[in-house]
Coordinates of C-alpha atoms in Angstrom, one line a residue:
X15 CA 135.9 91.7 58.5
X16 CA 138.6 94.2 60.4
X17 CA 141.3 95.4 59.1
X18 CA 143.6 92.9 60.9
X19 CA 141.7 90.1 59.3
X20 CA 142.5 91.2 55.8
X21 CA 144.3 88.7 54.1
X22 CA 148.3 89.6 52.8
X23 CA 147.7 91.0 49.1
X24 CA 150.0 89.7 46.0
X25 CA 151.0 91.1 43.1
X26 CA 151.1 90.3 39.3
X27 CA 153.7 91.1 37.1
X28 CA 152.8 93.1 33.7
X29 CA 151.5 91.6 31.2
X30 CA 153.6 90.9 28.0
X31 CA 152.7 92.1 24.4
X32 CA 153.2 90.3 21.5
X33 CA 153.8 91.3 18.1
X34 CA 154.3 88.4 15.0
X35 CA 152.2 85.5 15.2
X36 CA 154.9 82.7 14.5
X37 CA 157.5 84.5 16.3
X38 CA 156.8 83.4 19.8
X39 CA 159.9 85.7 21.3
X40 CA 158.5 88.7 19.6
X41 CA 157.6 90.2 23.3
X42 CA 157.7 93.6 25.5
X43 CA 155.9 94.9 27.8
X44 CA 156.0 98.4 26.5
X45 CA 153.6 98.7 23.5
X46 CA 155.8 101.4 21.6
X47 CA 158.9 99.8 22.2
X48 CA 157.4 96.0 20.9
X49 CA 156.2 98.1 17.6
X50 CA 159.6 99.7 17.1
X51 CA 161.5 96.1 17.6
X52 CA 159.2 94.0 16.2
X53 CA 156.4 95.6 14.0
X54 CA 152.5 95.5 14.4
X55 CA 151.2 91.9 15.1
X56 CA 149.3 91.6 11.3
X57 CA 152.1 92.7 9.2
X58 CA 152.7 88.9 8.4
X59 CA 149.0 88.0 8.3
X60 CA 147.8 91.0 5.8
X61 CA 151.1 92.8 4.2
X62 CA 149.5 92.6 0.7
X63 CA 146.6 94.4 2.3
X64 CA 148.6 97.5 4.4
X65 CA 150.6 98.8 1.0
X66 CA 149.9 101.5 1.2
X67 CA 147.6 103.2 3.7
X68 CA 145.4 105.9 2.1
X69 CA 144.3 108.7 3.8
X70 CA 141.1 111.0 2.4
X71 CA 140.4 114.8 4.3
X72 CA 137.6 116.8 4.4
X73 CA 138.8 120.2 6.0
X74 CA 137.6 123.5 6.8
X75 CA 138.3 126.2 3.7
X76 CA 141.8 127.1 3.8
X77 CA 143.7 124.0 5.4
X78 CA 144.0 121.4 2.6
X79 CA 147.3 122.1 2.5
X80 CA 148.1 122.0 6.7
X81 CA 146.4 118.7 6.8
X82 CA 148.7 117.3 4.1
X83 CA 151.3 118.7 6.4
X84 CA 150.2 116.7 9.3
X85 CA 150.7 113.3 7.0
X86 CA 153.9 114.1 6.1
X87 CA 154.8 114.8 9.3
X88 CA 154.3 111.3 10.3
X89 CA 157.2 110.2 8.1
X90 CA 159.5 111.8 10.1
X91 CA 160.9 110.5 13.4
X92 CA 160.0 113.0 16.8
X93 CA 161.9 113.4 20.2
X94 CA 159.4 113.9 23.1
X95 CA 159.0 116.5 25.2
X96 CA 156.9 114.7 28.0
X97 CA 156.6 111.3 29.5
X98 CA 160.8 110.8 28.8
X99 CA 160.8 107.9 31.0
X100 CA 158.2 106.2 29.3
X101 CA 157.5 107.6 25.1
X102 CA 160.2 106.3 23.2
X103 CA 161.3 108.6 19.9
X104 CA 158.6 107.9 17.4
X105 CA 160.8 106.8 14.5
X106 CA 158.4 107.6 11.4
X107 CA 155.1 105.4 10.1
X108 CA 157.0 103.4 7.7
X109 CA 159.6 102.4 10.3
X110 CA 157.2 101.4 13.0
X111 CA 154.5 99.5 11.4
X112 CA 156.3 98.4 7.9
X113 CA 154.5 100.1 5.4
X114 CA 153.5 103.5 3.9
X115 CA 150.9 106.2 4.1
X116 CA 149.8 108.5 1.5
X117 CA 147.2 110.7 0.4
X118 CA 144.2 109.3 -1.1
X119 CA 144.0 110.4 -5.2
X120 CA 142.9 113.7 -6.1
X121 CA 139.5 114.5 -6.6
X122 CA 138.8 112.6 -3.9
X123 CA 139.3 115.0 -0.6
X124 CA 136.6 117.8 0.6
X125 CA 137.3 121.1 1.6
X126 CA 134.4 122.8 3.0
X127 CA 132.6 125.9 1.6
X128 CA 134.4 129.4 3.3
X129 CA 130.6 130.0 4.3
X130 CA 130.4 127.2 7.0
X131 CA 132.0 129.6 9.6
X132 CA 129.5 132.6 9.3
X133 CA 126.7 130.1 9.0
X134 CA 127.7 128.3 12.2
X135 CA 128.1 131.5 14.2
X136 CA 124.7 132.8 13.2
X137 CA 122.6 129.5 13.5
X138 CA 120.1 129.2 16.7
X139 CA 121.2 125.1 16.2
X140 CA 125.3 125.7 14.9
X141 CA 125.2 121.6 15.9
X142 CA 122.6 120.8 13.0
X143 CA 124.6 122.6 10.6
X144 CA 127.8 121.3 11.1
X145 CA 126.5 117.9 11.9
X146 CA 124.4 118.1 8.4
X147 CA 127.5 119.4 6.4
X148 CA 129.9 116.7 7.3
X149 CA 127.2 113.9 7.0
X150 CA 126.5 115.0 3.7
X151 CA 130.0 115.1 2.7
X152 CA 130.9 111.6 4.5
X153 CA 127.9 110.2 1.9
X154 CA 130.1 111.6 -1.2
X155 CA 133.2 110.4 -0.3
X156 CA 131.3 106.8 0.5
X157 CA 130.7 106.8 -3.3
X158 CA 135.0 106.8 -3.9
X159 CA 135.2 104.3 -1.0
X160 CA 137.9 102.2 -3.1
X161 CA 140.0 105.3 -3.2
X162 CA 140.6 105.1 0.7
X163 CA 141.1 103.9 4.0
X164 CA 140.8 106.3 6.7
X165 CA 139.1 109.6 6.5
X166 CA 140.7 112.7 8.4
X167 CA 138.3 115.1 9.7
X168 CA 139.6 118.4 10.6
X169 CA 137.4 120.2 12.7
X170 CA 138.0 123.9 12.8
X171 CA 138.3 125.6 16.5
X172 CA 136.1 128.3 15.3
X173 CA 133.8 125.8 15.5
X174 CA 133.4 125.1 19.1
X175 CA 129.7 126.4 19.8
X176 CA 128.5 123.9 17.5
X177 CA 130.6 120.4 19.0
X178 CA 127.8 120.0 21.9
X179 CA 124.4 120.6 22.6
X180 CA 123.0 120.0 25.7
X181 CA 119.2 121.1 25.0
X182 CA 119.8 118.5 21.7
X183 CA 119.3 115.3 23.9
X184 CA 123.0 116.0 24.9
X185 CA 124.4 116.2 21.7
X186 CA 127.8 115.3 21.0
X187 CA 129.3 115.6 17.3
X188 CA 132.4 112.7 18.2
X189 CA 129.7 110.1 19.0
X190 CA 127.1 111.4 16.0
X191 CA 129.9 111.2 13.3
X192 CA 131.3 107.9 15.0
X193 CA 127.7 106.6 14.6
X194 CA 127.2 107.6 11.0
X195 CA 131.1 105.9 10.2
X196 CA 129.7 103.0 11.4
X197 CA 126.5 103.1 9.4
X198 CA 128.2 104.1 6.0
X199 CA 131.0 101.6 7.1
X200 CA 133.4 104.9 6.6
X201 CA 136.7 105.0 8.9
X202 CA 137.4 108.2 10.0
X203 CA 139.8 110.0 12.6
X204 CA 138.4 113.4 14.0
X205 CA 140.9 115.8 14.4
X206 CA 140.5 118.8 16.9
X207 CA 142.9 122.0 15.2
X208 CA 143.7 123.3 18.4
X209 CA 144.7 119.6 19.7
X210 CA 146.6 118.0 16.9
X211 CA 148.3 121.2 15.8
X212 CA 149.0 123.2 18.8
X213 CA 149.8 120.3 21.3
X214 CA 153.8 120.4 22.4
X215 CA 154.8 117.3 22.1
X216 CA 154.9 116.3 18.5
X217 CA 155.9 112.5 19.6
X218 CA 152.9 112.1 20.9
X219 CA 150.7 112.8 18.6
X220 CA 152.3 111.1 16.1
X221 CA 152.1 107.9 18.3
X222 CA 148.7 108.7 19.1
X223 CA 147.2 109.5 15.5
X224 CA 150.2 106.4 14.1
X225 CA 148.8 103.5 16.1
X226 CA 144.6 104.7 15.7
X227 CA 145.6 104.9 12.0
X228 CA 146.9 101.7 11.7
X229 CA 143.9 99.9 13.5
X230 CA 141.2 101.7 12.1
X231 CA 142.8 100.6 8.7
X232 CA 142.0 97.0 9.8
X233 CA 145.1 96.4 11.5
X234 CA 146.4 95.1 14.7
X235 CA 149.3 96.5 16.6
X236 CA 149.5 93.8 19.3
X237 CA 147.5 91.2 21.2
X238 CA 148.3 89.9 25.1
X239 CA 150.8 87.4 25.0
X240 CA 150.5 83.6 26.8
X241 CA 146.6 84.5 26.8
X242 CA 144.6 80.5 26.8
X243 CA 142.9 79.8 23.2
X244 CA 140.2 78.5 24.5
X245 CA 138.9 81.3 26.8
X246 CA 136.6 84.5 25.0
X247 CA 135.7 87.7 26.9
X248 CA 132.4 89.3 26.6
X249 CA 131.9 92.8 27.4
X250 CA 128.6 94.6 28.0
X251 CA 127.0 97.7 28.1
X252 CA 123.7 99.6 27.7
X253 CA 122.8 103.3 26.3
X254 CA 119.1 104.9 26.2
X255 CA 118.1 105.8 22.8
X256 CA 116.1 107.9 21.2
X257 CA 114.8 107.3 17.8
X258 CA 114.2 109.7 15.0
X259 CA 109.8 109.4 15.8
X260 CA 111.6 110.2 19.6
X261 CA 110.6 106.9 20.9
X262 CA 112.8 105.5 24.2
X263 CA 114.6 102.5 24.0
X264 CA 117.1 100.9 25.4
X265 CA 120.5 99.2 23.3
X266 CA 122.7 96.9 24.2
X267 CA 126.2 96.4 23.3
X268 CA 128.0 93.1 23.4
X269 CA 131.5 92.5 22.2
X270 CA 133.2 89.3 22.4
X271 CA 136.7 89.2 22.8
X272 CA 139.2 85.8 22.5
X273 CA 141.3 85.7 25.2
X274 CA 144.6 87.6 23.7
X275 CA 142.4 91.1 23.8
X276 CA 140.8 91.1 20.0
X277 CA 137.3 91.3 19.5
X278 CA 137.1 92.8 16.1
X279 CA 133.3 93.1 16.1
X280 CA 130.4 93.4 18.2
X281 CA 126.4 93.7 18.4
X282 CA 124.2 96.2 19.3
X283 CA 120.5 95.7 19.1
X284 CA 117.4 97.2 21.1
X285 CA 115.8 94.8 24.1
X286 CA 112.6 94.7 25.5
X287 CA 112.9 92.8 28.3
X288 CA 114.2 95.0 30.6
X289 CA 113.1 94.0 34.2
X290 CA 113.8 97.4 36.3
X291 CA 116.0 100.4 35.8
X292 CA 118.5 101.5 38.4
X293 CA 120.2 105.2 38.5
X294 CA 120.1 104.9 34.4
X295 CA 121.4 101.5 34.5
X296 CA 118.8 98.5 33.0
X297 CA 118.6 95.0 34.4
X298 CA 117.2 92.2 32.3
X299 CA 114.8 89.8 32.1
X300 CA 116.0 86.3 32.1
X301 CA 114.8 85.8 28.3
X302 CA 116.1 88.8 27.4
X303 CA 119.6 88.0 28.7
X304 CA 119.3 84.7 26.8
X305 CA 118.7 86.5 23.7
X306 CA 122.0 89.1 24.4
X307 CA 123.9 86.3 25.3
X308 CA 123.0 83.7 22.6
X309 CA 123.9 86.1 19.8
X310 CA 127.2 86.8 21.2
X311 CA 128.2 83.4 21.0
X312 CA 126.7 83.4 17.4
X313 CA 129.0 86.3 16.2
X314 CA 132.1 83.8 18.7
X315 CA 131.0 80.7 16.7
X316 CA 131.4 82.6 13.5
X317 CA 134.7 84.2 14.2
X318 CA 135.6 80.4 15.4
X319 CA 135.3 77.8 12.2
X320 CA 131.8 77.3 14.8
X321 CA 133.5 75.8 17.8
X322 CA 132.5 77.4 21.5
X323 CA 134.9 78.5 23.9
X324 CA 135.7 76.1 27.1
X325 CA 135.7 78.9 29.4
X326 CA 133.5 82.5 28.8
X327 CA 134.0 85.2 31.3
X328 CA 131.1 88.0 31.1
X329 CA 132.0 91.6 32.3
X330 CA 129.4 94.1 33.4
X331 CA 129.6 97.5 35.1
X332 CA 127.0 96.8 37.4
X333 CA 126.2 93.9 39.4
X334 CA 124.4 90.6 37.6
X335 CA 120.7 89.8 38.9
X336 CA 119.4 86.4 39.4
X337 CA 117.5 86.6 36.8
X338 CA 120.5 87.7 34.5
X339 CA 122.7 85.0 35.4
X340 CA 119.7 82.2 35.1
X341 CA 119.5 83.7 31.1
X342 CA 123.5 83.5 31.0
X343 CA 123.8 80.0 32.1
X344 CA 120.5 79.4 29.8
X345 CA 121.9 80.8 26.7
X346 CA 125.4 79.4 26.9
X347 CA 124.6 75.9 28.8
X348 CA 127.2 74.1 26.4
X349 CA 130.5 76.0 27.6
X350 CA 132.4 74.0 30.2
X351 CA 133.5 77.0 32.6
X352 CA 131.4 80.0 33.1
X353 CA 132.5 83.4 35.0
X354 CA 130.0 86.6 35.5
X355 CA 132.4 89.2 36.6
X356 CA 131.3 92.9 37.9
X357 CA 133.9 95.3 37.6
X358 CA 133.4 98.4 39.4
X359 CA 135.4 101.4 38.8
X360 CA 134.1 104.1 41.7
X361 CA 134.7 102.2 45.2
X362 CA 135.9 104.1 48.5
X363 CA 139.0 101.2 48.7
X364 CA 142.3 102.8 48.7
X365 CA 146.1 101.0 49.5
X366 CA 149.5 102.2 50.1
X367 CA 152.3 100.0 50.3
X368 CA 154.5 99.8 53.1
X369 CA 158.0 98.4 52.8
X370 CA 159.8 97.1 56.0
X371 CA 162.1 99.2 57.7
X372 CA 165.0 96.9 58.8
X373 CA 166.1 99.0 61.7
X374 CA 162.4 99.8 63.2
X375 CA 160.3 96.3 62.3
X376 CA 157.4 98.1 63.9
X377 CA 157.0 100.8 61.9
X378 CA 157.7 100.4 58.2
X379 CA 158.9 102.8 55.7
X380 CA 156.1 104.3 52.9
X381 CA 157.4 103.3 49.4
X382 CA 158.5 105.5 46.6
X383 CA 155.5 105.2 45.0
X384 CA 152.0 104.5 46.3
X385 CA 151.6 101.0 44.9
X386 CA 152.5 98.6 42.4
X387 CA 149.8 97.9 39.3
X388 CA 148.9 94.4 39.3
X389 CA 148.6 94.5 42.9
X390 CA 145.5 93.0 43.9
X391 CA 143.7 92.0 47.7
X392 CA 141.1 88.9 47.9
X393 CA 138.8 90.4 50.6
X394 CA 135.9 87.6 50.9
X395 CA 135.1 84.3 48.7
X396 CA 133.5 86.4 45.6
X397 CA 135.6 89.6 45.6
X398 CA 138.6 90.8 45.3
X399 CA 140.2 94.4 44.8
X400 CA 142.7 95.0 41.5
X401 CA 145.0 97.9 41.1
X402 CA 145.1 98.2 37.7
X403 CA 146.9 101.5 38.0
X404 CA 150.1 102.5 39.7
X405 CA 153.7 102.3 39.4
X406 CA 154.9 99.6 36.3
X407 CA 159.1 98.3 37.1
X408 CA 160.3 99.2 33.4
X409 CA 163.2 97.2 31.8
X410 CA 166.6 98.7 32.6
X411 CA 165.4 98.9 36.3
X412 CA 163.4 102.5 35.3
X413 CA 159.6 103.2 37.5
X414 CA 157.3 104.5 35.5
X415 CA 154.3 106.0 37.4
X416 CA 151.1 106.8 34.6
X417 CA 148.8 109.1 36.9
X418 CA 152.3 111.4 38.5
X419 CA 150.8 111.9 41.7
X420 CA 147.4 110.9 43.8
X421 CA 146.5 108.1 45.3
X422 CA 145.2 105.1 42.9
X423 CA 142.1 103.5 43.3
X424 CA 141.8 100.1 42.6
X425 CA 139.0 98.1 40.5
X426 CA 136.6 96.3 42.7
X427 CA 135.9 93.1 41.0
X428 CA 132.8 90.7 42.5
X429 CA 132.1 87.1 40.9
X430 CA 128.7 85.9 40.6
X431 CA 128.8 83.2 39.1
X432 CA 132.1 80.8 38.4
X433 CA 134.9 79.6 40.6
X434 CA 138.7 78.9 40.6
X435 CA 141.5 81.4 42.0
X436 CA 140.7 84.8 41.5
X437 CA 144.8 85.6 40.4
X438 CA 143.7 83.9 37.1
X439 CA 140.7 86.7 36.9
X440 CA 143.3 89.5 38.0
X441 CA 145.9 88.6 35.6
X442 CA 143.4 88.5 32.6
X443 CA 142.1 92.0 33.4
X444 CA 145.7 93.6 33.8
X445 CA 146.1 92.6 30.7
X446 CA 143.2 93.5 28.9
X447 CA 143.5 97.4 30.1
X448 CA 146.4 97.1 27.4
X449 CA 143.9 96.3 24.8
X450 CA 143.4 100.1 23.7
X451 CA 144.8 100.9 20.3
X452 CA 143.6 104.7 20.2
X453 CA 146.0 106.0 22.5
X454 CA 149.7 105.7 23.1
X455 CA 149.7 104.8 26.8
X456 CA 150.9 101.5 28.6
X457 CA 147.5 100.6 30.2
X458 CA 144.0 101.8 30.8
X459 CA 142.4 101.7 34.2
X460 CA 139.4 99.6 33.0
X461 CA 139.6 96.5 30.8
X462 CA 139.0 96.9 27.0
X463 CA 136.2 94.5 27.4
X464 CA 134.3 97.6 29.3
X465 CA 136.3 100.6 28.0
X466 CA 135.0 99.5 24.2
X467 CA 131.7 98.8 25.9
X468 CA 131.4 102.1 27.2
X469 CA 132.4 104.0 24.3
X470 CA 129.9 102.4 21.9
X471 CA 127.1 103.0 23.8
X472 CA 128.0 106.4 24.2
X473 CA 127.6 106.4 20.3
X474 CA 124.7 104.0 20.2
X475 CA 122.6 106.4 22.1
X476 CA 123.1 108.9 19.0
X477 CA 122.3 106.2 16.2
X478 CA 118.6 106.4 15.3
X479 CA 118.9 103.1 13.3
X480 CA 120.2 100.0 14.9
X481 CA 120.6 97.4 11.6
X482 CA 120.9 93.5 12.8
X483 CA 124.2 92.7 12.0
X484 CA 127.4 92.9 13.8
X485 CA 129.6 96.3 13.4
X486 CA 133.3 96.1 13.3
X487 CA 134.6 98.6 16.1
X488 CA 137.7 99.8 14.2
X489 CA 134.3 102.1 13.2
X490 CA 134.1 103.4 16.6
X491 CA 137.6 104.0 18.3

């Protein structure tokens, strides 16, 4: 196909949020300003459970009293210094998601021994003894785990050398203590001294570390508005494991979201039908993708009073083989409507958008910005290209441009298996890259469906035990 063949390309306006579940009107686009109007989505549903929110710390020697700063801090509204045309003032906790934090009973917090620092700087492994000190002290403060909610971990800058490890199997203390939260079933929010303390723009963390709270605390900020009942997403995504005796494996990770963006849970299990490996990336064998794909619609059912969705639309990073999509189709043969979708990030695509210049037809004027998000450009029967980035039209008649500056690259999406008009697949992604609830932006450039995918097998690939039941991925963000 040339480039004069290429078909005209449309555009998608952004997705709405919504934020009560009766209220029907309770809508924005902008995630922030929704929670300041209208509060998180489950303060109706759960308000006996979010009163209050307790917080637990274990900190370096020395800072009990900073971290108990940082809470307090959230009580109190912020101006921000960046972003003015997007982050809204952050009002205070209470006034945003209509209920209180505090800090967890006495007795219950940790402050670390004053000899952590020397024996990190002297230790030929600083990763093992950091990673063994806060295990341990997770395990004590799993014995008080009525006492909480959320655990704050402060990590200490000092303690740099010992965050990664590259001669470790790539060590990475986030993912290691994400995977050991998820194993004790133990909340926690790492926090970085030099980031949370030292970072300008108070407003933004408080957003930032406000809305992760919230959700790791069981709640839910928002969901995608006008998003069909009877649709579920499934993301998956695969890590190579090593277990403690240092065998290989490979893990899978499959999270099944209904169509409004939740998926509260997922699955993670080792396969062994894996039929060739590509560049790090596993295929499987038909069985074997019957098997992934039957227990995700177990873990649907379950979450469903045991009904099955009439339409499930599979995302993958890499492309679907025959074999894959025979197991798919064999696994969930009793759902009406079917879509495998790749979604592929890194592709050489890029668009500008050129307006019409009224006084030279010929020529046409570049726009203000380099595209609209939401844009998106059908280029054959099976594919189509999605620019999930770019400039957002903000109420009030405001741009607001995310990335600043470059060139956006948009998502190339390829269908193997389904049919129907590929806007409907477009406008469902746009607005599941507003799914994230551990950050304070408008939108991701991936859907959460892959973005959640990708992070848990990051910290699957440090969990030496997978158990056979579903983990909850407030665990994990």
């Amino acid at each position: 196909m040339s480039a004069s063949q290429l078909p005209s390309h449309q555009w998608l306006s952004e997705s709405e949020l919504v934020f009560d579940p009766v209220n029907e009107d309770a809508r924005h686009i902008h995630p922030l300003q929704g929670l300041i109007e209208f509060g998180p989505y489950s303060q109706v549903l759960m308000s006996d459970t979010f009163r209050p929110i307790r917080v637990a710390f274990i900190v370096p020697n020395g800072m009990k009293k900073r971290a108990g700063q940082l809470l307090r801090e959230f009580q109190e509204p912020a101006k921000p210094d960046e972003r003015k045309n997007y982050l809204p003032e952050f009002p205070g906790f209470e006034s945003v998601f209509r209920t209180k934090i505090e800090v967890a009973p006495k007795g219950i917090h940790v402050e670390l021994d004053a000899s952590l620092d020397e024996k990190i700087q002297n230790a030929a492994e600083p990763h093992s003894v950091l990673a063994s000190e806060l295990s341990t002290q997770l395990a004590h403060l799993q014995s008080n785990r009525s006492q909480f909610d959320v655990v704050f971990i402060l990590l200490s800058k000092s303690w740099k050398r010992a965050f990664r490890s590259e001669e470790a199997d790539g060590f990475d203390l986030h993912h290691y203590l994400k995977a050991i939260s998820a194993t004790r079933g133990v909340p926690i929010q790492l926090l970085n001294e030099d980031r949370v303390f030292d970072y300008a723009c108070r407003c933004s963390v408080a957003w930032r570390l406000a809305i992760a709270l919230y959700a790791k605390a069981g709640g839910i900020p928002w969901k995608v508005a006008g998003a069909d009942p009877n649709t579920a997403h499934v993301g998956i995504s695969y890590a190579m494991r090593k277990t403690a005796a240092g065998q290989q494996f490979t893990s899978c990770c499959s999270q099944v979201f209904s169509a409004d963006g939740t998926g509260l849970e997922f699955l993670a299990f080792d396969v062994d039908g894996v039929d060739y490996v590509s560049r790090n990336n596993p295929f499987l064998t038909r069985a074997e993708m019957r098997r992934v794909m039957a227990r995700t619609m177990s873990l649907y059912q379950r979450q469903h009073a045991g009904q099955l969705p009439a339409r499930l639309v599979v995302h993958k990073s890499t492309h679907f083989t025959a074999p894959e999509v025979d197991g798919c189709f064999d696994a969930c043969g009793a759902v009406k409507d079917i879509e495998l979708i790749q979604v592929q990030r890194d592709t050489s695509w890029r668009g500008v958008q050129i307006n019409r210049d009224a006084s030279n037809p010929k020529k046409g004027l570049p726009a203000r910005y380099p595209c609209k998000r939401g844009s998106f450009l059908q280029i054959d029967d099976r594919a189509s290209l999605l620019w999930t980035q770019g400039n957002v039209p903000m109420p009030g008649g405001r741009d607001y441009f995310k990335e600043g500056k470059g060139i956006p690259s948009p998502l190339l999406l390829q269908r193997f298996a389904g049919h129907g008009p590929f806007d409907r697949v477009c406008r469902e992604i746009l607005g599941l890259t507003k799914m994230n609830w551990n950050n304070d932006g408008l939108y991701d450039q991936l859907p959460v469906t892959l973005h959640y995918a990708n992070l848990l097998a990051q910290t699957l690939s440090k969990m030496s035990r997978l158990d056979n039941r579903p983990y909850q991925f407030r665990f994990f963000i």
